[in-house]
Short mmCIF file of C-alpha atoms in Angstrom, two decimals:
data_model
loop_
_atom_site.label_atom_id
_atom_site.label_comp_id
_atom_site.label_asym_id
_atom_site.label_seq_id
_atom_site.Cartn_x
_atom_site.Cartn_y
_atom_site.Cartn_z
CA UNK A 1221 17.06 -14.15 17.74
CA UNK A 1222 15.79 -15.55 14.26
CA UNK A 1223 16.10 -13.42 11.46
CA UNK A 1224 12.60 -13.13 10.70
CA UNK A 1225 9.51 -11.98 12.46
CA UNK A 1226 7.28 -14.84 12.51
CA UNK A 1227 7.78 -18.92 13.15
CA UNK A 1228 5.27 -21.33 13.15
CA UNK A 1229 7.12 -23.38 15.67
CA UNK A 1230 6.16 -20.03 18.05
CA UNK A 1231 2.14 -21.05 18.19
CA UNK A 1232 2.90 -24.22 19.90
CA UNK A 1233 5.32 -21.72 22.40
CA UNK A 1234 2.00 -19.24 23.13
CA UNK A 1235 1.51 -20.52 26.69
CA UNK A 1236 5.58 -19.58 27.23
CA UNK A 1237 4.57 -15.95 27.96
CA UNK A 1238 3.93 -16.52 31.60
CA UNK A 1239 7.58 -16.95 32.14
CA UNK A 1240 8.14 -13.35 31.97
CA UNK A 1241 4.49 -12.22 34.15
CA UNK A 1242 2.76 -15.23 34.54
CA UNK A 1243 0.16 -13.53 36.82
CA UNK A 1244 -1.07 -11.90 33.87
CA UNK A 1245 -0.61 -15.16 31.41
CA UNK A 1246 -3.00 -16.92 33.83
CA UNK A 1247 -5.82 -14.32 34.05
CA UNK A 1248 -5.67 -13.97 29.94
CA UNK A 1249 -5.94 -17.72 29.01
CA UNK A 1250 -8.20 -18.29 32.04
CA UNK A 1251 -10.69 -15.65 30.18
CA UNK A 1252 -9.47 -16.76 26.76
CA UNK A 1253 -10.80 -20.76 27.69
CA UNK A 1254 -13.76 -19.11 29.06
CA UNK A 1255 -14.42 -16.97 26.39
CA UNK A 1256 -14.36 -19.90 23.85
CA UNK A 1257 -16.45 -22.46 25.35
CA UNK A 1258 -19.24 -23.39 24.98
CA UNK A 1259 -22.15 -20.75 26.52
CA UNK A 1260 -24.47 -18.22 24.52
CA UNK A 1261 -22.80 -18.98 21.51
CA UNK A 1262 -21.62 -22.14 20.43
CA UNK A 1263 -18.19 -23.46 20.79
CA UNK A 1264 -18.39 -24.16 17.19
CA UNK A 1265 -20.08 -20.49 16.35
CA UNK A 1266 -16.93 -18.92 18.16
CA UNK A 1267 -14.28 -20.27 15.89
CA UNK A 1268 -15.45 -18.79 12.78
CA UNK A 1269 -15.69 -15.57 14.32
CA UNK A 1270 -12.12 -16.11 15.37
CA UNK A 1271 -11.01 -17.50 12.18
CA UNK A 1272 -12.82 -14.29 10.41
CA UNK A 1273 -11.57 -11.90 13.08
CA UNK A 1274 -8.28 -13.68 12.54
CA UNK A 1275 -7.83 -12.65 8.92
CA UNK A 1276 -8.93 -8.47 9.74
CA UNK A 1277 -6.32 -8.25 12.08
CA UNK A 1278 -4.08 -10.19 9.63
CA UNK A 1279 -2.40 -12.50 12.76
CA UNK A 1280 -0.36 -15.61 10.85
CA UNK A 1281 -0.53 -17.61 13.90
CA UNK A 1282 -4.50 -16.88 14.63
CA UNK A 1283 -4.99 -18.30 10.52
CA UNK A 1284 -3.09 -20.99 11.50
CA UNK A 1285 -4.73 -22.21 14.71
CA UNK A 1286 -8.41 -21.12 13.24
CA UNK A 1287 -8.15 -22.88 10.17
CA UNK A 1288 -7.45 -26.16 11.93
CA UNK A 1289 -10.06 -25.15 14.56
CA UNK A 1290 -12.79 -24.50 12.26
CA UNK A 1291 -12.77 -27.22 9.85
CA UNK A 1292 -11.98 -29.91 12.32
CA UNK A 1293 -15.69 -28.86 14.30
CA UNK A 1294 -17.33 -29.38 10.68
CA UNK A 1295 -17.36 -26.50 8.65
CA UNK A 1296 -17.03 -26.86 5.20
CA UNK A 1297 -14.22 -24.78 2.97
CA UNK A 1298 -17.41 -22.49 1.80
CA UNK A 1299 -18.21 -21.57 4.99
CA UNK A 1300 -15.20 -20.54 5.77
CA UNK A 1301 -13.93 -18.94 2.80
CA UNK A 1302 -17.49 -16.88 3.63
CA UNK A 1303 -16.88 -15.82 6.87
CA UNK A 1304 -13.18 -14.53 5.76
CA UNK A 1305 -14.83 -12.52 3.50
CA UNK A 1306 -17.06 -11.07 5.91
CA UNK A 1307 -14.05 -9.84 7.34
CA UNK A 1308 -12.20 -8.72 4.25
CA UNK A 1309 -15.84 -6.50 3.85
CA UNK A 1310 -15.50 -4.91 7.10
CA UNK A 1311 -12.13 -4.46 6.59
CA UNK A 1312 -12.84 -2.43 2.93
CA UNK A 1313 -16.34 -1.03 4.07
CA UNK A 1314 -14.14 0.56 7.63
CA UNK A 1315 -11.52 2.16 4.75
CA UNK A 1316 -14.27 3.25 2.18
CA UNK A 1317 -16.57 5.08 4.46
CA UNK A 1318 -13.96 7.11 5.52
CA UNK A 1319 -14.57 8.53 2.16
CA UNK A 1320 -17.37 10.72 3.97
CA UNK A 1321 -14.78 12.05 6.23
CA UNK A 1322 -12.24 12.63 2.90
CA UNK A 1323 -15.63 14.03 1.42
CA UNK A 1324 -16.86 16.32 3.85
CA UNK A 1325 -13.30 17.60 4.12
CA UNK A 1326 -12.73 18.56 0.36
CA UNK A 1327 -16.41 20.20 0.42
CA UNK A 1328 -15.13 22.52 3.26
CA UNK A 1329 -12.09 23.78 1.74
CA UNK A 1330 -13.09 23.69 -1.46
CA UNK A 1331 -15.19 26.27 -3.17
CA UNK B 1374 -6.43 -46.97 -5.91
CA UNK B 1375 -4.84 -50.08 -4.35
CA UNK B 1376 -3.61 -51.37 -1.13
CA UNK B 1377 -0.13 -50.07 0.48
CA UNK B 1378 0.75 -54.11 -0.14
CA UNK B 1379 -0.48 -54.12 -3.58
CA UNK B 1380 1.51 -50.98 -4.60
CA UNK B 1381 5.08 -52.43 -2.50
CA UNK B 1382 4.85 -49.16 0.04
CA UNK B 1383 7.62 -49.59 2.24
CA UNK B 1384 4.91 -49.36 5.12
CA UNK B 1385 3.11 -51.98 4.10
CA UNK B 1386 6.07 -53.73 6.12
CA UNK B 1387 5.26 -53.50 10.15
CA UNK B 1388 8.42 -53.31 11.22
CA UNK B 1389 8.97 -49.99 9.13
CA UNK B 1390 6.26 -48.74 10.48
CA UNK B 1391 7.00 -49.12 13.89
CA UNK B 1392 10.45 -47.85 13.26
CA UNK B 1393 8.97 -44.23 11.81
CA UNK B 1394 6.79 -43.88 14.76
CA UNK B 1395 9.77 -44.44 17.05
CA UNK B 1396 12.14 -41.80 15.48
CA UNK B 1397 10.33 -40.25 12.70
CA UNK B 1398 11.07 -40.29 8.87
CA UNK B 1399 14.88 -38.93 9.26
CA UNK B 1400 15.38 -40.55 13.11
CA UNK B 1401 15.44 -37.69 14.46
CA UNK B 1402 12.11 -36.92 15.80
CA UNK B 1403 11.61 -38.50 19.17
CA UNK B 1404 7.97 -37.65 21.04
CA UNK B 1405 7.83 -38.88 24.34
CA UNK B 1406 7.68 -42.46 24.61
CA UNK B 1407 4.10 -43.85 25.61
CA UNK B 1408 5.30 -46.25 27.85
CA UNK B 1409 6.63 -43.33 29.90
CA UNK B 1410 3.47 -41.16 29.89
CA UNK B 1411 1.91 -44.23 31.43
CA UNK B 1412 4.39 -44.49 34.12
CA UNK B 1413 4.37 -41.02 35.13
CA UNK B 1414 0.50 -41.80 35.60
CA UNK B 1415 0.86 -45.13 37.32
CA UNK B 1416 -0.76 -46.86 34.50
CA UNK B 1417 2.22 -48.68 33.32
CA UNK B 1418 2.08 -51.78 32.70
CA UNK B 1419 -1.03 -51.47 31.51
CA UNK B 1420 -3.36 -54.66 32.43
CA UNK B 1421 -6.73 -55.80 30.86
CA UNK B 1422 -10.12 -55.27 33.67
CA UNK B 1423 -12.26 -57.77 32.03
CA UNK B 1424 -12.45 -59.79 28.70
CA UNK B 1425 -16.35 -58.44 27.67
CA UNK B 1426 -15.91 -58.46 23.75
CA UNK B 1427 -14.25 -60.59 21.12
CA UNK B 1428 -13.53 -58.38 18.33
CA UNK B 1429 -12.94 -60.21 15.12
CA UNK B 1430 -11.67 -59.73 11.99
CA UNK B 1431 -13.11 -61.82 9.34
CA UNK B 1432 -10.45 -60.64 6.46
CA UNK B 1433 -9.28 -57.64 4.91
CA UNK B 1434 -11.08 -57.38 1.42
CA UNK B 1435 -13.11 -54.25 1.15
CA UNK B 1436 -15.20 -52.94 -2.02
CA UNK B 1437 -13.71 -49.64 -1.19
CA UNK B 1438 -9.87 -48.29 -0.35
CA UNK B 1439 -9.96 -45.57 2.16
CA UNK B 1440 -7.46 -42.94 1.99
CA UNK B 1441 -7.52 -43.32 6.56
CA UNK B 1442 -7.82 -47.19 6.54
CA UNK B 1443 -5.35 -48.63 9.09
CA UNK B 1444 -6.10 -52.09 7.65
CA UNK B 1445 -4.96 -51.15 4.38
CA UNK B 1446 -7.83 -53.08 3.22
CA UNK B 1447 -9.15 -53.14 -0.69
CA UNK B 1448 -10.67 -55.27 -3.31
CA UNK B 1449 -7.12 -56.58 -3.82
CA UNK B 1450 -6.68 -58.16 -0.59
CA UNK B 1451 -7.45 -61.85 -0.37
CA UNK B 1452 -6.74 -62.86 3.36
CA UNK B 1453 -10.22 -63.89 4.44
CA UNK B 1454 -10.76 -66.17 7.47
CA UNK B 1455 -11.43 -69.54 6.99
CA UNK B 1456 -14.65 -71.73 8.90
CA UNK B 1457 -11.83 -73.57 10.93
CA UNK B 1458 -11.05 -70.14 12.28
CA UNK B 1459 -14.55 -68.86 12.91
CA UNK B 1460 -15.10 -72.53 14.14
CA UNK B 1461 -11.98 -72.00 16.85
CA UNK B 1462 -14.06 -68.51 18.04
CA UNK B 1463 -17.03 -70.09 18.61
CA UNK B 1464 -15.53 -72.48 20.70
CA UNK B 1465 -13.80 -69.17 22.65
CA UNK B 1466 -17.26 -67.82 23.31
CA UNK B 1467 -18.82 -71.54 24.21
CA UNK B 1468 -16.08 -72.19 27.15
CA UNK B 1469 -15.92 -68.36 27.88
CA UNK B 1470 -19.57 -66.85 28.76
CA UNK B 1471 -18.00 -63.60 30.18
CA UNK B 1472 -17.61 -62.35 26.54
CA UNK B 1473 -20.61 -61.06 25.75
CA UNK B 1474 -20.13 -58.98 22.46
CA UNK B 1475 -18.85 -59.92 19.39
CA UNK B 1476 -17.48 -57.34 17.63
CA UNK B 1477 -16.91 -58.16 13.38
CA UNK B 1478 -14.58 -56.08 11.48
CA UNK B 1479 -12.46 -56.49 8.21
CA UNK B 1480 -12.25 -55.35 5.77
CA UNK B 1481 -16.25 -55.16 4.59
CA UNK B 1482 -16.82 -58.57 6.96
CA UNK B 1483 -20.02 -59.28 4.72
CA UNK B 1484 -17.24 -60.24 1.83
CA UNK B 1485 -16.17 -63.01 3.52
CA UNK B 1486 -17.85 -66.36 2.16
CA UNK B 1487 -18.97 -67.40 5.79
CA UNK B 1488 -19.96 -64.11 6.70
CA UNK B 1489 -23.77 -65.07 7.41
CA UNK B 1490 -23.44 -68.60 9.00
CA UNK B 1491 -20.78 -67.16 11.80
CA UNK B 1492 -23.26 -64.59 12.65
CA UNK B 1493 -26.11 -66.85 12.71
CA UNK B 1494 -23.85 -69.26 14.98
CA UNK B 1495 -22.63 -66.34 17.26
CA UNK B 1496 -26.71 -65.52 17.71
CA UNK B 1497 -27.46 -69.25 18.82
CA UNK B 1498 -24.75 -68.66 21.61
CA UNK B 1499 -26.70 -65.29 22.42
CA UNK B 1500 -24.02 -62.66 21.78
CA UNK B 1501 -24.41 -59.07 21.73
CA UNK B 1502 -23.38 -59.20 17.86
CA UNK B 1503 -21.73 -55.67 16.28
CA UNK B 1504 -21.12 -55.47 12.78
CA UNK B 1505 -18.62 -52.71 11.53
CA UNK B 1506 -20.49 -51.60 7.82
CA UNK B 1507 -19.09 -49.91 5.30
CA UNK B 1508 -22.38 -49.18 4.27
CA UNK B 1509 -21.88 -49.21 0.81
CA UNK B 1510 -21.70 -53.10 0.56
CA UNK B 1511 -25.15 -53.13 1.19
CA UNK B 1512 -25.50 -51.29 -2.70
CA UNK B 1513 -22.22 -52.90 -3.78
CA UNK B 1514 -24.09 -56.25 -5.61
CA UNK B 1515 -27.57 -57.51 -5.67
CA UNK B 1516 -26.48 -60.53 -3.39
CA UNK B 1517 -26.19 -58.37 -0.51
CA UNK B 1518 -29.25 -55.68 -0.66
CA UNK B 1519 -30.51 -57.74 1.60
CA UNK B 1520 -28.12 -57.35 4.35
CA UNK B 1521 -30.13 -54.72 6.36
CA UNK B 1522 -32.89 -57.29 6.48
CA UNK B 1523 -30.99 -60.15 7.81
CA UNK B 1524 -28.97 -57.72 10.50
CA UNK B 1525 -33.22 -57.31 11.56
CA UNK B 1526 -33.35 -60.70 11.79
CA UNK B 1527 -30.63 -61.32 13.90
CA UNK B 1528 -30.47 -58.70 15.92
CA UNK B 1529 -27.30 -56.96 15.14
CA UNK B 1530 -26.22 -53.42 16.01
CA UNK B 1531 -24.67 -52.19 12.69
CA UNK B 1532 -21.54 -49.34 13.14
CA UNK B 1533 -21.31 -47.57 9.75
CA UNK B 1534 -18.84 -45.68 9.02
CA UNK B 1535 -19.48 -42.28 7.64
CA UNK B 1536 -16.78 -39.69 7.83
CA UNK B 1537 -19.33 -36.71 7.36
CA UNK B 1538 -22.03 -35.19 6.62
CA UNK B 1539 -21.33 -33.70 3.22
CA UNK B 1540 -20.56 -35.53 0.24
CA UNK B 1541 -17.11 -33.19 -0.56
CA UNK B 1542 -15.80 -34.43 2.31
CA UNK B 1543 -16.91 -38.03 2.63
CA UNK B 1544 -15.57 -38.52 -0.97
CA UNK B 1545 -12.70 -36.98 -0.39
CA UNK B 1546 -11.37 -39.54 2.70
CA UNK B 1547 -13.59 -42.93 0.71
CA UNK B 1548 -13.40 -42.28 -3.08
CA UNK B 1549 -16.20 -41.29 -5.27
CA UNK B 1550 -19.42 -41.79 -4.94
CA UNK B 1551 -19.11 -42.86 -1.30
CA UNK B 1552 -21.31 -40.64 -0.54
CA UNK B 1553 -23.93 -41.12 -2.27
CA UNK B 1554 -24.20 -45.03 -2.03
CA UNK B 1555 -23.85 -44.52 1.81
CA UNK B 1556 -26.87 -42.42 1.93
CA UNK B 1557 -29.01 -45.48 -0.10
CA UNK B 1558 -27.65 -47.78 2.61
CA UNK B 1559 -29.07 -45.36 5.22
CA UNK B 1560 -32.64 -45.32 4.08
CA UNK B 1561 -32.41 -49.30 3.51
CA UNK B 1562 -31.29 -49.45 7.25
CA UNK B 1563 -33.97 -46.77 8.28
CA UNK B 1564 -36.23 -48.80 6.11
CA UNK B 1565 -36.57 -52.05 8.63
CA UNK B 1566 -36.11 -50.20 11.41
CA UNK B 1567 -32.72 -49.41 12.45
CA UNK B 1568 -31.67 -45.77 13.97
CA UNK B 1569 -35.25 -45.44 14.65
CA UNK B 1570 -37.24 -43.82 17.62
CA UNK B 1571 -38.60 -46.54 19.61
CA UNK B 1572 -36.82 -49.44 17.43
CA UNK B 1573 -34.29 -51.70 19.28
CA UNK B 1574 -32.49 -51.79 16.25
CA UNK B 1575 -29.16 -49.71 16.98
CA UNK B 1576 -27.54 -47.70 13.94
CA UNK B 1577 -24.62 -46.06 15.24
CA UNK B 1578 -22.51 -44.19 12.71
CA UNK B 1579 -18.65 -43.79 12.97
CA UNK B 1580 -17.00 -40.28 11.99
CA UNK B 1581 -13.15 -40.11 11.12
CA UNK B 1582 -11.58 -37.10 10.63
CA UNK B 1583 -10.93 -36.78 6.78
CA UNK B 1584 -7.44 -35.02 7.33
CA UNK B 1585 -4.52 -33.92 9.69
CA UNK B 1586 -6.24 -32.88 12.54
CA UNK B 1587 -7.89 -35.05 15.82
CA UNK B 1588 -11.90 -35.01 16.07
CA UNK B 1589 -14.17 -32.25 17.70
CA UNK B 1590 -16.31 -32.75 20.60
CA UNK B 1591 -18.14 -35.54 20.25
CA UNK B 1592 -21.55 -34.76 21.55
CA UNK B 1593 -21.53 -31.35 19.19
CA UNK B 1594 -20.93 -33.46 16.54
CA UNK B 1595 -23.36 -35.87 16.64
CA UNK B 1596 -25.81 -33.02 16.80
CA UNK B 1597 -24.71 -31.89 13.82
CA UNK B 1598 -24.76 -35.21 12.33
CA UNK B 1599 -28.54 -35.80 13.35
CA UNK B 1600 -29.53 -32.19 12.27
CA UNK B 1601 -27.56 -32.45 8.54
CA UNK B 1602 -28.73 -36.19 7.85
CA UNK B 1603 -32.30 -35.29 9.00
CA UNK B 1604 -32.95 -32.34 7.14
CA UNK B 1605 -31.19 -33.04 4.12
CA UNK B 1606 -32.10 -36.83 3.96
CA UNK B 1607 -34.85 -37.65 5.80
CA UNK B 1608 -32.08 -40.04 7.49
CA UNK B 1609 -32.02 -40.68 11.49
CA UNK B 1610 -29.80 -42.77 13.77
CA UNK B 1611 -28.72 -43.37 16.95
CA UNK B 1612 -25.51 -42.38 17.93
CA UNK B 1613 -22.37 -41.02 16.79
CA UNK B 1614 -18.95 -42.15 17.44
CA UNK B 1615 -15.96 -40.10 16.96
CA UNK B 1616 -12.62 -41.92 16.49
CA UNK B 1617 -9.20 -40.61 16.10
CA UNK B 1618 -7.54 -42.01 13.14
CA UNK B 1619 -4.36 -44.15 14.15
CA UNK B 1620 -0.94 -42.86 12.77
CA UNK B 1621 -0.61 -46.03 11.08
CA UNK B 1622 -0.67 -48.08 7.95
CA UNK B 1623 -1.97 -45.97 4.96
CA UNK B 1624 -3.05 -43.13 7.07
CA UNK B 1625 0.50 -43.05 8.47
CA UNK B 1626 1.63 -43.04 4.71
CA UNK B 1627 -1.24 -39.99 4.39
CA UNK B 1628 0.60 -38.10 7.21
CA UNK B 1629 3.94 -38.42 5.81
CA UNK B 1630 3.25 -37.74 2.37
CA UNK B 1631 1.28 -34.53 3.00
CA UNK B 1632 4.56 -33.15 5.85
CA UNK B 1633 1.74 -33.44 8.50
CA UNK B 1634 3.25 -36.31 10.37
CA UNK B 1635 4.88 -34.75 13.40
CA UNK B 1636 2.97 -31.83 13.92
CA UNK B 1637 0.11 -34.77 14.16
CA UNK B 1638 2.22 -36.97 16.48
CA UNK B 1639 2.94 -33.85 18.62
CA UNK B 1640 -1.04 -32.85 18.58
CA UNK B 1641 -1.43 -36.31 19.74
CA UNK B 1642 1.32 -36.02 22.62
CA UNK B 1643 0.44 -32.78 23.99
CA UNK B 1644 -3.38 -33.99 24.21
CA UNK B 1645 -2.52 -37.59 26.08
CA UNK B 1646 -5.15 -37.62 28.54
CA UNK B 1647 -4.30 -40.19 32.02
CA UNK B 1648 -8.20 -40.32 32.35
CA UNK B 1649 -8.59 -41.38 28.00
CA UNK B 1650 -5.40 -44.00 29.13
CA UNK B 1651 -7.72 -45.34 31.92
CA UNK B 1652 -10.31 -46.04 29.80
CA UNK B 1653 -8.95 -47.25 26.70
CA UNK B 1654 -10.64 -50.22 24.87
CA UNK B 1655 -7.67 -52.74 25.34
CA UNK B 1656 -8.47 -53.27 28.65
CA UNK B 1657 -11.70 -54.66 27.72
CA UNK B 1658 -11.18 -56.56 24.75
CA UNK B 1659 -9.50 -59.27 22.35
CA UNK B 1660 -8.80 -58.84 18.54
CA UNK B 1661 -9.05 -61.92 16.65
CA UNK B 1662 -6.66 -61.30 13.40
CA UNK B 1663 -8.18 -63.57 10.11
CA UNK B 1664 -5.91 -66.32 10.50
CA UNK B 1665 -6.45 -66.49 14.44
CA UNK B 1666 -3.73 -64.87 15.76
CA UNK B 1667 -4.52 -62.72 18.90
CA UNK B 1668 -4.06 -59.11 19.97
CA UNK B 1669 -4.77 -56.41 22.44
CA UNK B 1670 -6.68 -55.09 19.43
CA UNK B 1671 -7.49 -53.84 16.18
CA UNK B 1672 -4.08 -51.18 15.39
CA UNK B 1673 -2.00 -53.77 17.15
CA UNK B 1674 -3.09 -56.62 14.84
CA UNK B 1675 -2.10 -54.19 11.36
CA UNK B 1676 1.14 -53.76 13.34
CA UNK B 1677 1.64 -57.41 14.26
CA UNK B 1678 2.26 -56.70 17.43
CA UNK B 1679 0.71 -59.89 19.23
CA UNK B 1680 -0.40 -60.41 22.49
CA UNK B 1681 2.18 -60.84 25.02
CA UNK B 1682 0.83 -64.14 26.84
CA UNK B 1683 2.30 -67.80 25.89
CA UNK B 1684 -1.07 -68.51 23.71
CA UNK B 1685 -1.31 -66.39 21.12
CA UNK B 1686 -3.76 -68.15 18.97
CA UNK B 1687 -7.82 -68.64 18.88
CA UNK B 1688 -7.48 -72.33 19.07
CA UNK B 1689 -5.53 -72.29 22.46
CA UNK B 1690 -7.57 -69.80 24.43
CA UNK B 1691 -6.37 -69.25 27.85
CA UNK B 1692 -8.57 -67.38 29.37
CA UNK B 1693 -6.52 -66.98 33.02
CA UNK B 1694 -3.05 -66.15 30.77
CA UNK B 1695 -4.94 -63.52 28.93
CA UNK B 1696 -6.75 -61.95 31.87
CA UNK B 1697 -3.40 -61.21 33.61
CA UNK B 1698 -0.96 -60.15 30.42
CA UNK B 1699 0.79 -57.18 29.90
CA UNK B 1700 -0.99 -55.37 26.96
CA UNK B 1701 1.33 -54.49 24.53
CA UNK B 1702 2.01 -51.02 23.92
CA UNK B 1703 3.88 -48.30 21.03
CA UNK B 1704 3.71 -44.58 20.05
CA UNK B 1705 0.83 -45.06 18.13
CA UNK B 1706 -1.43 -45.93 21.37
CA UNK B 1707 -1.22 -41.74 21.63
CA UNK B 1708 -3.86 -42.12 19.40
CA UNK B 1709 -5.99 -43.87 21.94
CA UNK B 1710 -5.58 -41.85 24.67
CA UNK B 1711 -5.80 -38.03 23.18
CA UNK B 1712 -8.49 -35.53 24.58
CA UNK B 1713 -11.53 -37.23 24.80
CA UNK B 1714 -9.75 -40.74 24.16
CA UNK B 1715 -10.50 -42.95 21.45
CA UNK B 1716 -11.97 -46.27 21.15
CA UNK B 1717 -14.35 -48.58 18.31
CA UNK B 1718 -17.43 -46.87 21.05
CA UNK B 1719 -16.09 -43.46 20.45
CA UNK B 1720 -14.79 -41.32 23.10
CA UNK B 1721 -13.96 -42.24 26.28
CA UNK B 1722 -14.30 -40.06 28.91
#
């Protein structure tokens, strides 16, 4: 066991998960493959979202393999930079309009 | 910028080279050998189908140094081939009318002195004739504006090089300005004809990946191509090839300066394709390095790594020797055969 939480020598060991269920391992990057190609959206279109959806769930190795993805099928460092902070405004929007809820809490207690 | 040779890189000597992409920088890192991928797929040894195109290359001065090129070419190389040379591949095509494309490289080929008489002597022999443009040659000096016009005249399919469609990144992989004077080049080529609908004058552009990473799909890209140069240019063409950039030469030196050389090397590994290793270019054609020597082809001439049969030269053809060689392989054919394969035509599966 390493004495830290995340390697980047562990991406390239993703697929090793089916040694342990490999039923399920095989249904998830059966949909995964089929989630990402090409169809209604664009393979292309799909990897921003990833990269963006990446950063709000804040995964190291998703950056990692999104990055690469992204800007090797064309998209410039703009675009990108863009779409992360699409996700950094969801992110803050989701925590600030719980204000509402902090809101409509202090009005009831409060006289 | 100059040349790896100019500068005294280390890499600018083959055999250093060839050493790194056996073990790696330290010697420690050891991919799977090539040779053995092949073998597992019963494509070892690997044997030429047909001798269709003679690709040559007419020297390695370039008006521009690439940060990718595998030729290390520049302004500062002189080795340019001579007539005697050209005169030796004409005879190859005269007693060999199987080859019916010749394929000219460098370099910027249009540097070289003789440039415009071997093409003119390749058309009298009635050759499929591909030039490989840099496309800013054409803007480079007055005396060769008129390239696009004389490729119209002789009927050659021109392969420009343009590593995308946004000037950050073009610039970024060919130096300053790259851009820009490859977009002039464009509309002269558009100009007379070439790229457009209903013309017979073939402009195919050539995209390298300006970085560590291998090339997307190649049909989505050329899309994308067509749409960006269209809309933002007026520009059209015909198609797009996508070619994987060789861990070799000064993009090797670009991989190992930046730490991305074996993560790249084990991107290209775990995406070796049997079906890209069927296909790959070798087994269809002969490089012609400036001074005559042969080779299986263009990344095996940089690496002097000549072709295995007796004859090794232009001016002793053998035609029967070369049909049944071995083609000489190394870890950088990975290159060739990852995901959708790569070849001088693009993808190949």
């Amino acid at each position: 066991m390493s004495n830290h939480y995340y390697n980047a020598a562990d991406l390239a060991k993703f697929g090793n998960i089916g040694e342990f269920q490999k039923e399920l391992a095989d249904k998830f990057f059966a949909w995964y493959g089929t989630a990402f190609a090409d169809s209604a959206l664009t393979a292309k279109e799909k990897s921003l979202i990833a990269l963006a959806v990446a950063h709000a769930v804040q995964c190291p190795y998703c950056i990692d393999a999104y990055s690469s993805d992204a800007y090797e099928k064309g998209y410039s460092e703009a675009q990108m930079m863009e779409a992360v902070h699409i996700a950094a405004a969801i992110k803050g929007g989701a925590a600030l309009v719980h204000g509402v809820q902090m809101m409509n809490k202090v009005k009831g207690i409060s006289m | 910028m100059k040349s790896l040779q100019a500068t005294g890189n280390k890499l600018a000597d083959t055999e250093v080279q060839l050493g790194i992409l056996e073990v790696g920088m330290d010697g420690t890192y050891q991919p799977i050998p090539f040779q053995e991928q092949l073998l597992q797929h019963g494509l070892y040894p690997l044997k030429p189908t047909h001798i269709s195109t003679l690709q040559v290359n007419v020297g390695k001065m370039c008006n521009q140094v690439c940060k990718h090129c595998h030729v290390d070419a520049g302004p500062d190389r002189k080795e340019i081939m001579t007539v005697e040379t050209m005169q030796a591949c004409l005879a190859a095509l005269d007693h060999n009318p199987l080859i019916s494309i010749v394929d000219l490289t460098g370099g910027a080929p249009e540097m070289n002195p003789n440039f415009r008489w071997f093409v003119e002597e390749i058309k009298k022999r009635k050759r499929h004739i591909i030039v490989r443009c840099n496309l800013t040659i054409i803007v480079a000096n007055k005396k060769y504006n008129d390239l696009p016009q004389f490729y119209k005249e002789h009927g050659v399919e021109v392969v420009s090089s343009l590593p995308f469609y946004s000037k950050e990144r073009t610039n970024k992989q060919r130096g300053d300005g790259v851009f820009e004077d490859s977009i002039t080049a464009l509309r002269m080529l558009n100009e007379v004809g070439y790229g457009v609908e209903g013309s017979e004058l073939k402009l195919n552009l050539v995209y390298n990946p300006a970085g560590a990473f291998l090339p997307p799909d190649q049909q989505t890209l050329e899309a994308d191509f067509k749409k960006a140069l269209y809309t933002d240019f007026g520009i059209v063409f015909n198609e797009l090839f996508a070619i994987t950039n060789m861990p070799i030469s000064r993009y090797l030196d670009y991989l190992l300066q930046t730490g991305n050389y074996d993560r790249y090397m084990e991107r290209l590994t775990n995406a070796f394709n049997p079906a890209a290793a069927t296909n790959v270019m070798c087994r269809s054609i002969i490089s012609v390095g400036w001074d005559g020597y042969l080779y299986d082809c263009d990344f095996n001439q940089i690496l002097n790594l000549k072709v295995s049969s007796g004859e090794k030269h232009i001016s002793q053809w053998n035609q029967s020797q070369l049909n049944n060689r071995e083609i000489v392989i190394n870890q950088h054919c990975y290159g060739c055969a990852a995901g959708s394969g790569s070849s001088c035509g693009g993808a190949v599966t």
